[in-house]
Tab-separated table of C-alpha atoms in Angstrom:
chain	number	residue	atom	x	y	z
A	1	MET	CA	-66.224	62.217	-35.353
A	2	PRO	CA	-63.813	63.823	-37.348
A	3	GLU	CA	-60.993	65.528	-35.141
A	4	ALA	CA	-59.957	69.312	-34.976
A	5	PRO	CA	-57.234	70.006	-37.560
A	6	LEU	CA	-54.249	69.922	-35.664
A	7	PRO	CA	-53.148	73.304	-34.060
A	8	THR	CA	-50.327	75.275	-35.093
A	9	LEU	CA	-47.291	77.166	-32.960
A	10	PRO	CA	-47.341	80.909	-32.934
A	11	PRO	CA	-44.209	82.462	-34.722
A	12	GLY	CA	-41.614	84.333	-31.681
A	13	LEU	CA	-42.512	82.166	-28.913
A	14	SER	CA	-39.286	81.928	-26.462
A	15	ASP	CA	-38.502	77.882	-25.739
A	16	GLU	CA	-40.443	77.800	-22.683
A	17	GLU	CA	-43.992	79.421	-24.289
A	18	GLN	CA	-43.576	76.772	-26.785
A	19	ASP	CA	-43.728	74.102	-23.907
A	20	ARG	CA	-46.242	75.716	-22.139
A	21	PHE	CA	-48.444	76.200	-25.897
A	22	PHE	CA	-47.513	72.693	-27.144
A	23	LEU	CA	-48.712	71.169	-22.866
A	24	GLY	CA	-51.938	73.884	-23.278
A	25	LEU	CA	-52.789	70.885	-25.815
A	26	ALA	CA	-52.296	67.888	-23.811
A	27	VAL	CA	-54.661	69.400	-21.384
A	28	GLU	CA	-57.317	70.496	-23.788
A	29	GLN	CA	-57.444	66.713	-24.924
A	30	ALA	CA	-57.356	66.262	-21.127
A	31	ARG	CA	-60.310	68.515	-20.389
A	32	ILE	CA	-61.908	67.098	-23.531
A	33	GLY	CA	-61.298	63.328	-21.984
A	34	TRP	CA	-62.954	64.658	-18.453
A	35	GLU	CA	-65.996	65.861	-20.261
A	36	GLU	CA	-66.956	62.280	-22.181
A	37	GLY	CA	-66.984	60.719	-18.823
A	38	GLY	CA	-63.456	59.690	-19.231
A	39	VAL	CA	-59.850	59.808	-17.314
A	40	PRO	CA	-58.304	63.386	-17.628
A	41	ILE	CA	-55.177	62.831	-19.219
A	42	GLY	CA	-53.831	64.257	-22.522
A	43	ALA	CA	-50.666	64.263	-24.729
A	44	ALA	CA	-49.128	66.375	-27.948
A	45	LEU	CA	-46.335	64.658	-30.302
A	46	VAL	CA	-44.255	67.415	-31.367
A	47	HIS	CA	-41.767	66.863	-34.454
A	48	ASP	CA	-39.064	69.673	-34.816
A	49	GLY	CA	-42.243	72.475	-33.586
A	50	ARG	CA	-44.710	70.991	-35.575
A	51	VAL	CA	-47.588	68.696	-34.020
A	52	LEU	CA	-47.775	65.480	-35.497
A	53	ALA	CA	-50.701	64.112	-33.187
A	54	VAL	CA	-52.965	65.027	-29.772
A	55	GLY	CA	-54.902	62.116	-28.101
A	56	ARG	CA	-56.155	61.436	-24.695
A	57	ASN	CA	-56.708	58.244	-22.811
A	58	ARG	CA	-60.127	56.321	-23.978
A	59	ARG	CA	-60.062	53.774	-21.246
A	60	VAL	CA	-63.905	54.789	-21.220
A	61	GLN	CA	-64.598	56.134	-24.583
A	62	MET	CA	-63.260	52.576	-26.853
A	63	GLY	CA	-63.173	50.099	-23.692
A	64	SER	CA	-59.393	50.329	-24.088
A	65	SER	CA	-56.576	48.879	-21.597
A	66	ILE	CA	-54.420	50.621	-24.180
A	67	ARG	CA	-55.201	53.943	-24.875
A	68	HIS	CA	-53.420	56.549	-21.953
A	69	GLY	CA	-52.994	59.376	-23.207
A	70	GLU	CA	-49.531	59.617	-24.375
A	71	THR	CA	-50.466	56.042	-26.608
A	72	ASP	CA	-53.441	57.444	-27.880
A	73	CYS	CA	-51.547	60.294	-29.199
A	74	ILE	CA	-48.973	57.557	-30.686
A	75	GLU	CA	-51.184	55.824	-32.110
A	76	ARG	CA	-52.486	58.485	-33.629
A	77	ALA	CA	-49.421	60.128	-35.169
A	78	GLY	CA	-49.768	57.102	-37.488
A	79	ARG	CA	-46.952	54.584	-38.594
A	80	GLN	CA	-43.983	57.164	-38.642
A	81	PRO	CA	-40.080	56.261	-39.299
A	82	ALA	CA	-37.328	55.927	-36.446
A	83	SER	CA	-35.979	59.093	-36.948
A	84	VAL	CA	-39.157	61.163	-36.545
A	85	TYR	CA	-39.594	59.766	-33.306
A	86	ARG	CA	-35.782	60.488	-32.143
A	87	HIS	CA	-36.399	64.519	-32.925
A	88	SER	CA	-40.155	64.267	-31.318
A	89	VAL	CA	-41.132	65.678	-27.831
A	90	LEU	CA	-43.997	64.400	-25.973
A	91	TYR	CA	-46.082	66.029	-24.199
A	92	THR	CA	-48.254	64.614	-21.050
A	93	THR	CA	-50.410	66.453	-18.559
A	94	LEU	CA	-49.261	63.660	-15.979
A	95	SER	CA	-46.239	61.625	-15.685
A	96	PRO	CA	-46.141	58.588	-17.588
A	97	CYS	CA	-47.191	55.208	-16.300
A	98	TYR	CA	-44.727	52.110	-17.255
A	99	MET	CA	-46.785	51.451	-20.393
A	100	CYS	CA	-46.518	54.774	-21.684
A	101	ALA	CA	-42.547	55.122	-20.388
A	102	GLY	CA	-42.034	52.034	-22.133
A	103	THR	CA	-43.706	53.386	-25.486
A	104	ALA	CA	-41.594	56.249	-25.233
A	105	LEU	CA	-38.253	54.539	-24.847
A	106	LEU	CA	-38.953	52.080	-27.625
A	107	TYR	CA	-39.409	54.577	-30.173
A	108	ASP	CA	-36.212	56.543	-28.363
A	109	VAL	CA	-38.503	59.544	-27.680
A	110	PRO	CA	-35.755	62.199	-26.040
A	111	ARG	CA	-37.298	64.392	-24.454
A	112	ILE	CA	-40.891	64.351	-22.230
A	113	VAL	CA	-42.724	66.939	-20.881
A	114	ILE	CA	-45.043	66.291	-18.050
A	115	GLY	CA	-47.867	68.424	-16.978
A	116	GLU	CA	-47.337	67.337	-13.429
A	117	ASN	CA	-46.278	64.529	-11.188
A	118	ARG	CA	-47.718	64.853	-7.610
A	119	SER	CA	-51.023	62.825	-8.617
A	120	PHE	CA	-49.171	59.620	-10.054
A	121	GLN	CA	-45.238	59.017	-10.901
A	122	ALA	CA	-43.616	55.656	-11.495
A	123	SER	CA	-40.952	55.894	-14.429
A	124	GLU	CA	-39.301	58.775	-14.510
A	125	ASP	CA	-36.200	57.669	-12.854
A	126	LEU	CA	-36.435	54.813	-15.382
A	127	LEU	CA	-36.663	57.487	-18.466
A	128	ARG	CA	-33.746	59.429	-17.171
A	129	SER	CA	-31.420	56.505	-16.565
A	130	HIS	CA	-32.431	55.836	-20.528
A	131	GLY	CA	-31.163	59.259	-21.524
A	132	VAL	CA	-34.456	60.713	-22.094
A	133	GLN	CA	-35.010	64.304	-20.855
A	134	VAL	CA	-37.861	64.687	-18.291
A	135	ASP	CA	-39.048	67.984	-17.513
A	136	VAL	CA	-41.654	68.709	-15.337
A	137	LEU	CA	-43.805	71.666	-15.808
A	138	ASP	CA	-45.819	71.502	-12.202
A	139	ASP	CA	-49.187	73.166	-13.858
A	140	PRO	CA	-51.569	74.560	-11.944
A	141	GLU	CA	-54.532	73.084	-14.218
A	142	CYS	CA	-53.029	69.699	-14.699
A	143	ILE	CA	-52.863	69.288	-10.845
A	144	GLU	CA	-56.328	70.429	-10.393
A	145	LEU	CA	-57.669	67.730	-13.205
A	146	MET	CA	-56.395	64.821	-11.474
A	147	ARG	CA	-57.285	66.050	-8.360
A	148	ARG	CA	-60.751	66.119	-9.189
A	149	MET	CA	-60.802	62.890	-11.355
A	150	ILE	CA	-59.074	61.093	-7.929
A	151	ALA	CA	-62.158	62.341	-5.647
A	152	GLU	CA	-64.605	62.119	-7.956
A	153	ARG	CA	-64.248	58.815	-10.045
A	154	PRO	CA	-61.607	56.566	-7.878
A	155	ALA	CA	-62.612	53.502	-9.081
A	156	LEU	CA	-61.775	54.032	-12.831
A	157	TRP	CA	-58.873	55.714	-11.973
A	158	ASN	CA	-57.879	52.905	-9.931
A	159	GLU	CA	-58.577	51.006	-12.665
A	160	ASP	CA	-56.311	53.050	-14.931
A	161	ILE	CA	-53.085	52.472	-12.900
A	162	GLY	CA	-53.567	49.184	-12.466
A	163	GLU	CA	-54.472	49.280	-8.883
A	164	GLU	CA	-57.323	47.292	-7.029
B	1	MET	CA	-64.250	40.384	-38.999
B	2	PRO	CA	-64.953	37.756	-36.394
B	3	GLU	CA	-62.231	35.961	-34.522
B	4	ALA	CA	-62.021	31.967	-33.876
B	5	PRO	CA	-63.744	31.539	-30.563
B	6	LEU	CA	-60.992	30.874	-27.594
B	7	PRO	CA	-59.742	27.507	-27.276
B	8	THR	CA	-59.415	25.917	-24.086
B	9	LEU	CA	-57.144	24.383	-21.945
B	10	PRO	CA	-56.971	20.550	-23.079
B	11	PRO	CA	-56.989	18.420	-19.261
B	12	GLY	CA	-54.387	16.376	-17.515
B	13	LEU	CA	-51.581	18.666	-18.986
B	14	SER	CA	-48.138	18.828	-17.099
B	15	ASP	CA	-47.127	22.718	-16.073
B	16	GLU	CA	-44.724	22.310	-18.646
B	17	GLU	CA	-47.185	21.309	-20.997
B	18	GLN	CA	-50.055	24.041	-20.564
B	19	ASP	CA	-47.219	26.377	-21.266
B	20	ARG	CA	-46.485	24.713	-24.255
B	21	PHE	CA	-50.039	24.752	-25.649
B	22	PHE	CA	-50.459	28.512	-24.149
B	23	LEU	CA	-47.139	29.344	-25.987
B	24	GLY	CA	-48.783	27.024	-29.450
B	25	LEU	CA	-51.466	29.659	-28.894
B	26	ALA	CA	-49.462	32.812	-29.778
B	27	VAL	CA	-47.641	31.551	-32.289
B	28	GLU	CA	-50.626	30.473	-34.281
B	29	GLN	CA	-51.400	34.508	-33.977
B	30	ALA	CA	-48.091	34.912	-34.906
B	31	ARG	CA	-48.391	32.470	-38.353
B	32	ILE	CA	-51.738	34.576	-39.037
B	33	GLY	CA	-49.817	37.406	-38.795
B	34	TRP	CA	-47.089	37.043	-41.203
B	35	GLU	CA	-49.933	35.646	-43.556
B	36	GLU	CA	-51.896	38.451	-43.462
B	37	GLY	CA	-48.375	40.353	-44.123
B	38	GLY	CA	-47.374	41.979	-41.040
B	39	VAL	CA	-44.840	41.025	-38.142
B	40	PRO	CA	-45.001	37.872	-37.045
B	41	ILE	CA	-45.063	37.980	-33.206
B	42	GLY	CA	-47.979	36.588	-31.011
B	43	ALA	CA	-49.200	36.333	-27.751
B	44	ALA	CA	-51.855	34.953	-25.068
B	45	LEU	CA	-53.226	36.050	-21.595
B	46	VAL	CA	-54.263	33.598	-19.390
B	47	HIS	CA	-55.753	33.858	-15.959
B	48	ASP	CA	-56.160	30.688	-13.549
B	49	GLY	CA	-56.104	28.455	-16.877
B	50	ARG	CA	-58.092	30.240	-19.557
B	51	VAL	CA	-57.512	31.959	-22.257
B	52	LEU	CA	-58.252	35.684	-21.713
B	53	ALA	CA	-57.345	36.661	-25.067
B	54	VAL	CA	-54.803	35.878	-27.894
B	55	GLY	CA	-53.451	38.960	-30.136
B	56	ARG	CA	-50.863	39.832	-32.354
B	57	ASN	CA	-48.849	42.599	-34.268
B	58	ARG	CA	-51.349	44.840	-36.367
B	59	ARG	CA	-48.785	47.303	-37.279
B	60	VAL	CA	-49.797	46.842	-41.011
B	61	GLN	CA	-53.016	45.335	-40.553
B	62	MET	CA	-54.566	48.132	-39.004
B	63	GLY	CA	-51.428	50.918	-39.496
B	64	SER	CA	-50.819	51.026	-35.915
B	65	SER	CA	-47.342	52.202	-34.160
B	66	ILE	CA	-48.898	50.330	-30.600
B	67	ARG	CA	-50.099	46.932	-31.467
B	68	HIS	CA	-47.536	44.858	-30.765
B	69	GLY	CA	-48.279	41.256	-30.263
B	70	GLU	CA	-48.641	41.703	-26.141
B	71	THR	CA	-50.580	44.909	-26.291
B	72	ASP	CA	-53.124	43.972	-28.799
B	73	CYS	CA	-53.840	40.647	-26.622
B	74	ILE	CA	-54.119	42.723	-23.623
B	75	GLU	CA	-56.788	45.161	-25.441
B	76	ARG	CA	-58.683	42.906	-26.912
B	77	ALA	CA	-58.973	41.073	-23.471
B	78	GLY	CA	-60.895	43.913	-22.745
B	79	ARG	CA	-61.063	46.144	-19.361
B	80	GLN	CA	-60.269	43.824	-16.312
B	81	PRO	CA	-59.837	44.465	-13.132
B	82	ALA	CA	-56.869	44.837	-11.547
B	83	SER	CA	-57.083	41.157	-9.203
B	84	VAL	CA	-57.578	39.696	-13.031
B	85	TYR	CA	-54.202	40.790	-14.341
B	86	ARG	CA	-52.454	40.312	-11.367
B	87	HIS	CA	-53.300	36.475	-11.309
B	88	SER	CA	-52.422	35.966	-15.368
B	89	VAL	CA	-49.852	34.345	-17.559
B	90	LEU	CA	-48.644	36.775	-20.448
B	91	TYR	CA	-47.509	34.142	-23.379
B	92	THR	CA	-45.910	35.801	-25.938
B	93	THR	CA	-43.575	34.874	-29.459
B	94	LEU	CA	-40.364	37.097	-28.458
B	95	SER	CA	-39.311	38.377	-25.764
B	96	PRO	CA	-40.950	42.106	-24.902
B	97	CYS	CA	-39.858	45.224	-26.024
B	98	TYR	CA	-40.128	48.610	-23.520
B	99	MET	CA	-43.622	49.575	-24.623
B	100	CYS	CA	-44.795	45.349	-24.104
B	101	ALA	CA	-42.854	45.157	-20.534
B	102	GLY	CA	-43.929	48.203	-19.704
B	103	THR	CA	-47.848	47.205	-20.135
B	104	ALA	CA	-46.857	44.449	-18.111
B	105	LEU	CA	-45.328	46.151	-15.531
B	106	LEU	CA	-48.509	48.708	-15.039
B	107	TYR	CA	-50.978	45.902	-14.922
B	108	ASP	CA	-48.615	43.847	-12.631
B	109	VAL	CA	-48.400	40.733	-14.507
B	110	PRO	CA	-46.489	38.492	-12.256
B	111	ARG	CA	-44.902	35.795	-15.203
B	112	ILE	CA	-44.429	36.329	-18.946
B	113	VAL	CA	-43.628	32.981	-20.512
B	114	ILE	CA	-41.347	33.756	-24.064
B	115	GLY	CA	-41.272	32.001	-26.688
B	116	GLU	CA	-37.557	33.399	-27.387
B	117	ASN	CA	-35.321	35.882	-27.018
B	118	ARG	CA	-32.292	35.256	-29.788
B	119	SER	CA	-33.688	37.795	-32.303
B	120	PHE	CA	-34.607	40.480	-29.637
B	121	GLN	CA	-33.746	41.601	-26.267
B	122	ALA	CA	-34.764	44.354	-24.329
B	123	SER	CA	-36.668	44.336	-21.262
B	124	GLU	CA	-35.705	41.061	-19.911
B	125	ASP	CA	-33.874	42.491	-17.099
B	126	LEU	CA	-36.395	45.240	-16.186
B	127	LEU	CA	-39.291	43.048	-16.474
B	128	ARG	CA	-36.775	40.643	-13.379
B	129	SER	CA	-35.877	43.879	-11.587
B	130	HIS	CA	-39.952	44.675	-10.989
B	131	GLY	CA	-40.376	40.891	-9.268
B	132	VAL	CA	-41.828	39.924	-12.689
B	133	GLN	CA	-41.383	36.134	-13.132
B	134	VAL	CA	-39.627	35.265	-16.761
B	135	ASP	CA	-39.640	32.177	-18.235
B	136	VAL	CA	-37.684	31.857	-21.601
B	137	LEU	CA	-38.839	28.076	-23.681
B	138	ASP	CA	-36.062	28.958	-26.361
B	139	ASP	CA	-38.982	27.676	-28.940
B	140	PRO	CA	-37.508	26.324	-32.482
B	141	GLU	CA	-40.666	27.917	-34.424
B	142	CYS	CA	-40.136	30.979	-32.843
B	143	ILE	CA	-37.129	31.481	-33.839
B	144	GLU	CA	-37.484	30.114	-37.252
B	145	LEU	CA	-40.622	32.799	-37.468
B	146	MET	CA	-38.484	36.096	-36.549
B	147	ARG	CA	-35.762	34.506	-38.517
B	148	ARG	CA	-37.724	34.839	-41.802
B	149	MET	CA	-38.868	38.125	-40.615
B	150	ILE	CA	-35.928	39.754	-40.057
B	151	ALA	CA	-34.473	38.340	-43.820
B	152	GLU	CA	-37.551	39.149	-45.761
B	153	ARG	CA	-39.213	41.895	-44.369
B	154	PRO	CA	-36.109	43.864	-42.805
B	155	ALA	CA	-37.056	47.234	-42.787
B	156	LEU	CA	-40.881	46.404	-41.388
B	157	TRP	CA	-38.737	44.798	-38.522
B	158	ASN	CA	-36.497	47.959	-37.618
B	159	GLU	CA	-40.036	50.123	-37.725
B	160	ASP	CA	-41.392	48.094	-35.748
B	161	ILE	CA	-38.137	48.115	-32.853
B	162	GLY	CA	-37.894	51.470	-33.425
B	163	GLU	CA	-34.364	51.188	-35.269
B	164	GLU	CA	-33.338	53.472	-38.531
């Protein structure tokens, strides 16, 4: 199924508004994933203000154990030179697990903007210890998506984070 | 293209021979990857002596930025319950990058057997600090595969580890 074309940043936004705009793309992906019966976590990879890719958790949709929101997004961005990752920002609706954090470390992504970390948090100290700028927006939509996920699909959620 | 059926452990092997056998499956995957024009790193995921999956780096073959040997292997094992990962061993021809180490941490894989860590090493301290048993076999075939890779396909290798 063809994906929608990648959105473009509207002109004239402040830095904070830009972060909210890009996080909004990740939230949209999370919502799509929820409607598909999956885990509602989404991501966007942005290079110098340009969206390289959006992605979402595809555990259910692809039967995948490695397609979290962030890794799916990075995969969809295709093979990029190191210099691109090193000047990119990764937006994600939920604080990254170790796999997704490790992917950001592999590629030296310098900044990660997180929708929320109340529902899950594992890797932020690791990321910061490697010099990654981690900004948590504490976004109500992201919190609500995960609240519903954990309440309504608890077994799927546990599977996604490797819990019994 | 259908893959070969998963091999079975021959009876009567010592623990060390079993490790060499499973590492051999990872080496075989690495060799296939090299012949395909890719990055010669392979892996095998083994649960209670049974091979769940083998995998190899598919950067070239699938245009993938997230299919390292270990992640490809875990993906090919399919969606497994947490209890399976927690009693599995991950064999890999080369010391894992942060993405692959993070994947093992996400799923609480308790032991990783590494062919060699002379060509690359990033995550072993992190893994050990989380209680993962990391055993390095210093295997000459693994070393030779990576020596040839770095000599003959240096740009591809740098891309694979996020270097300029």
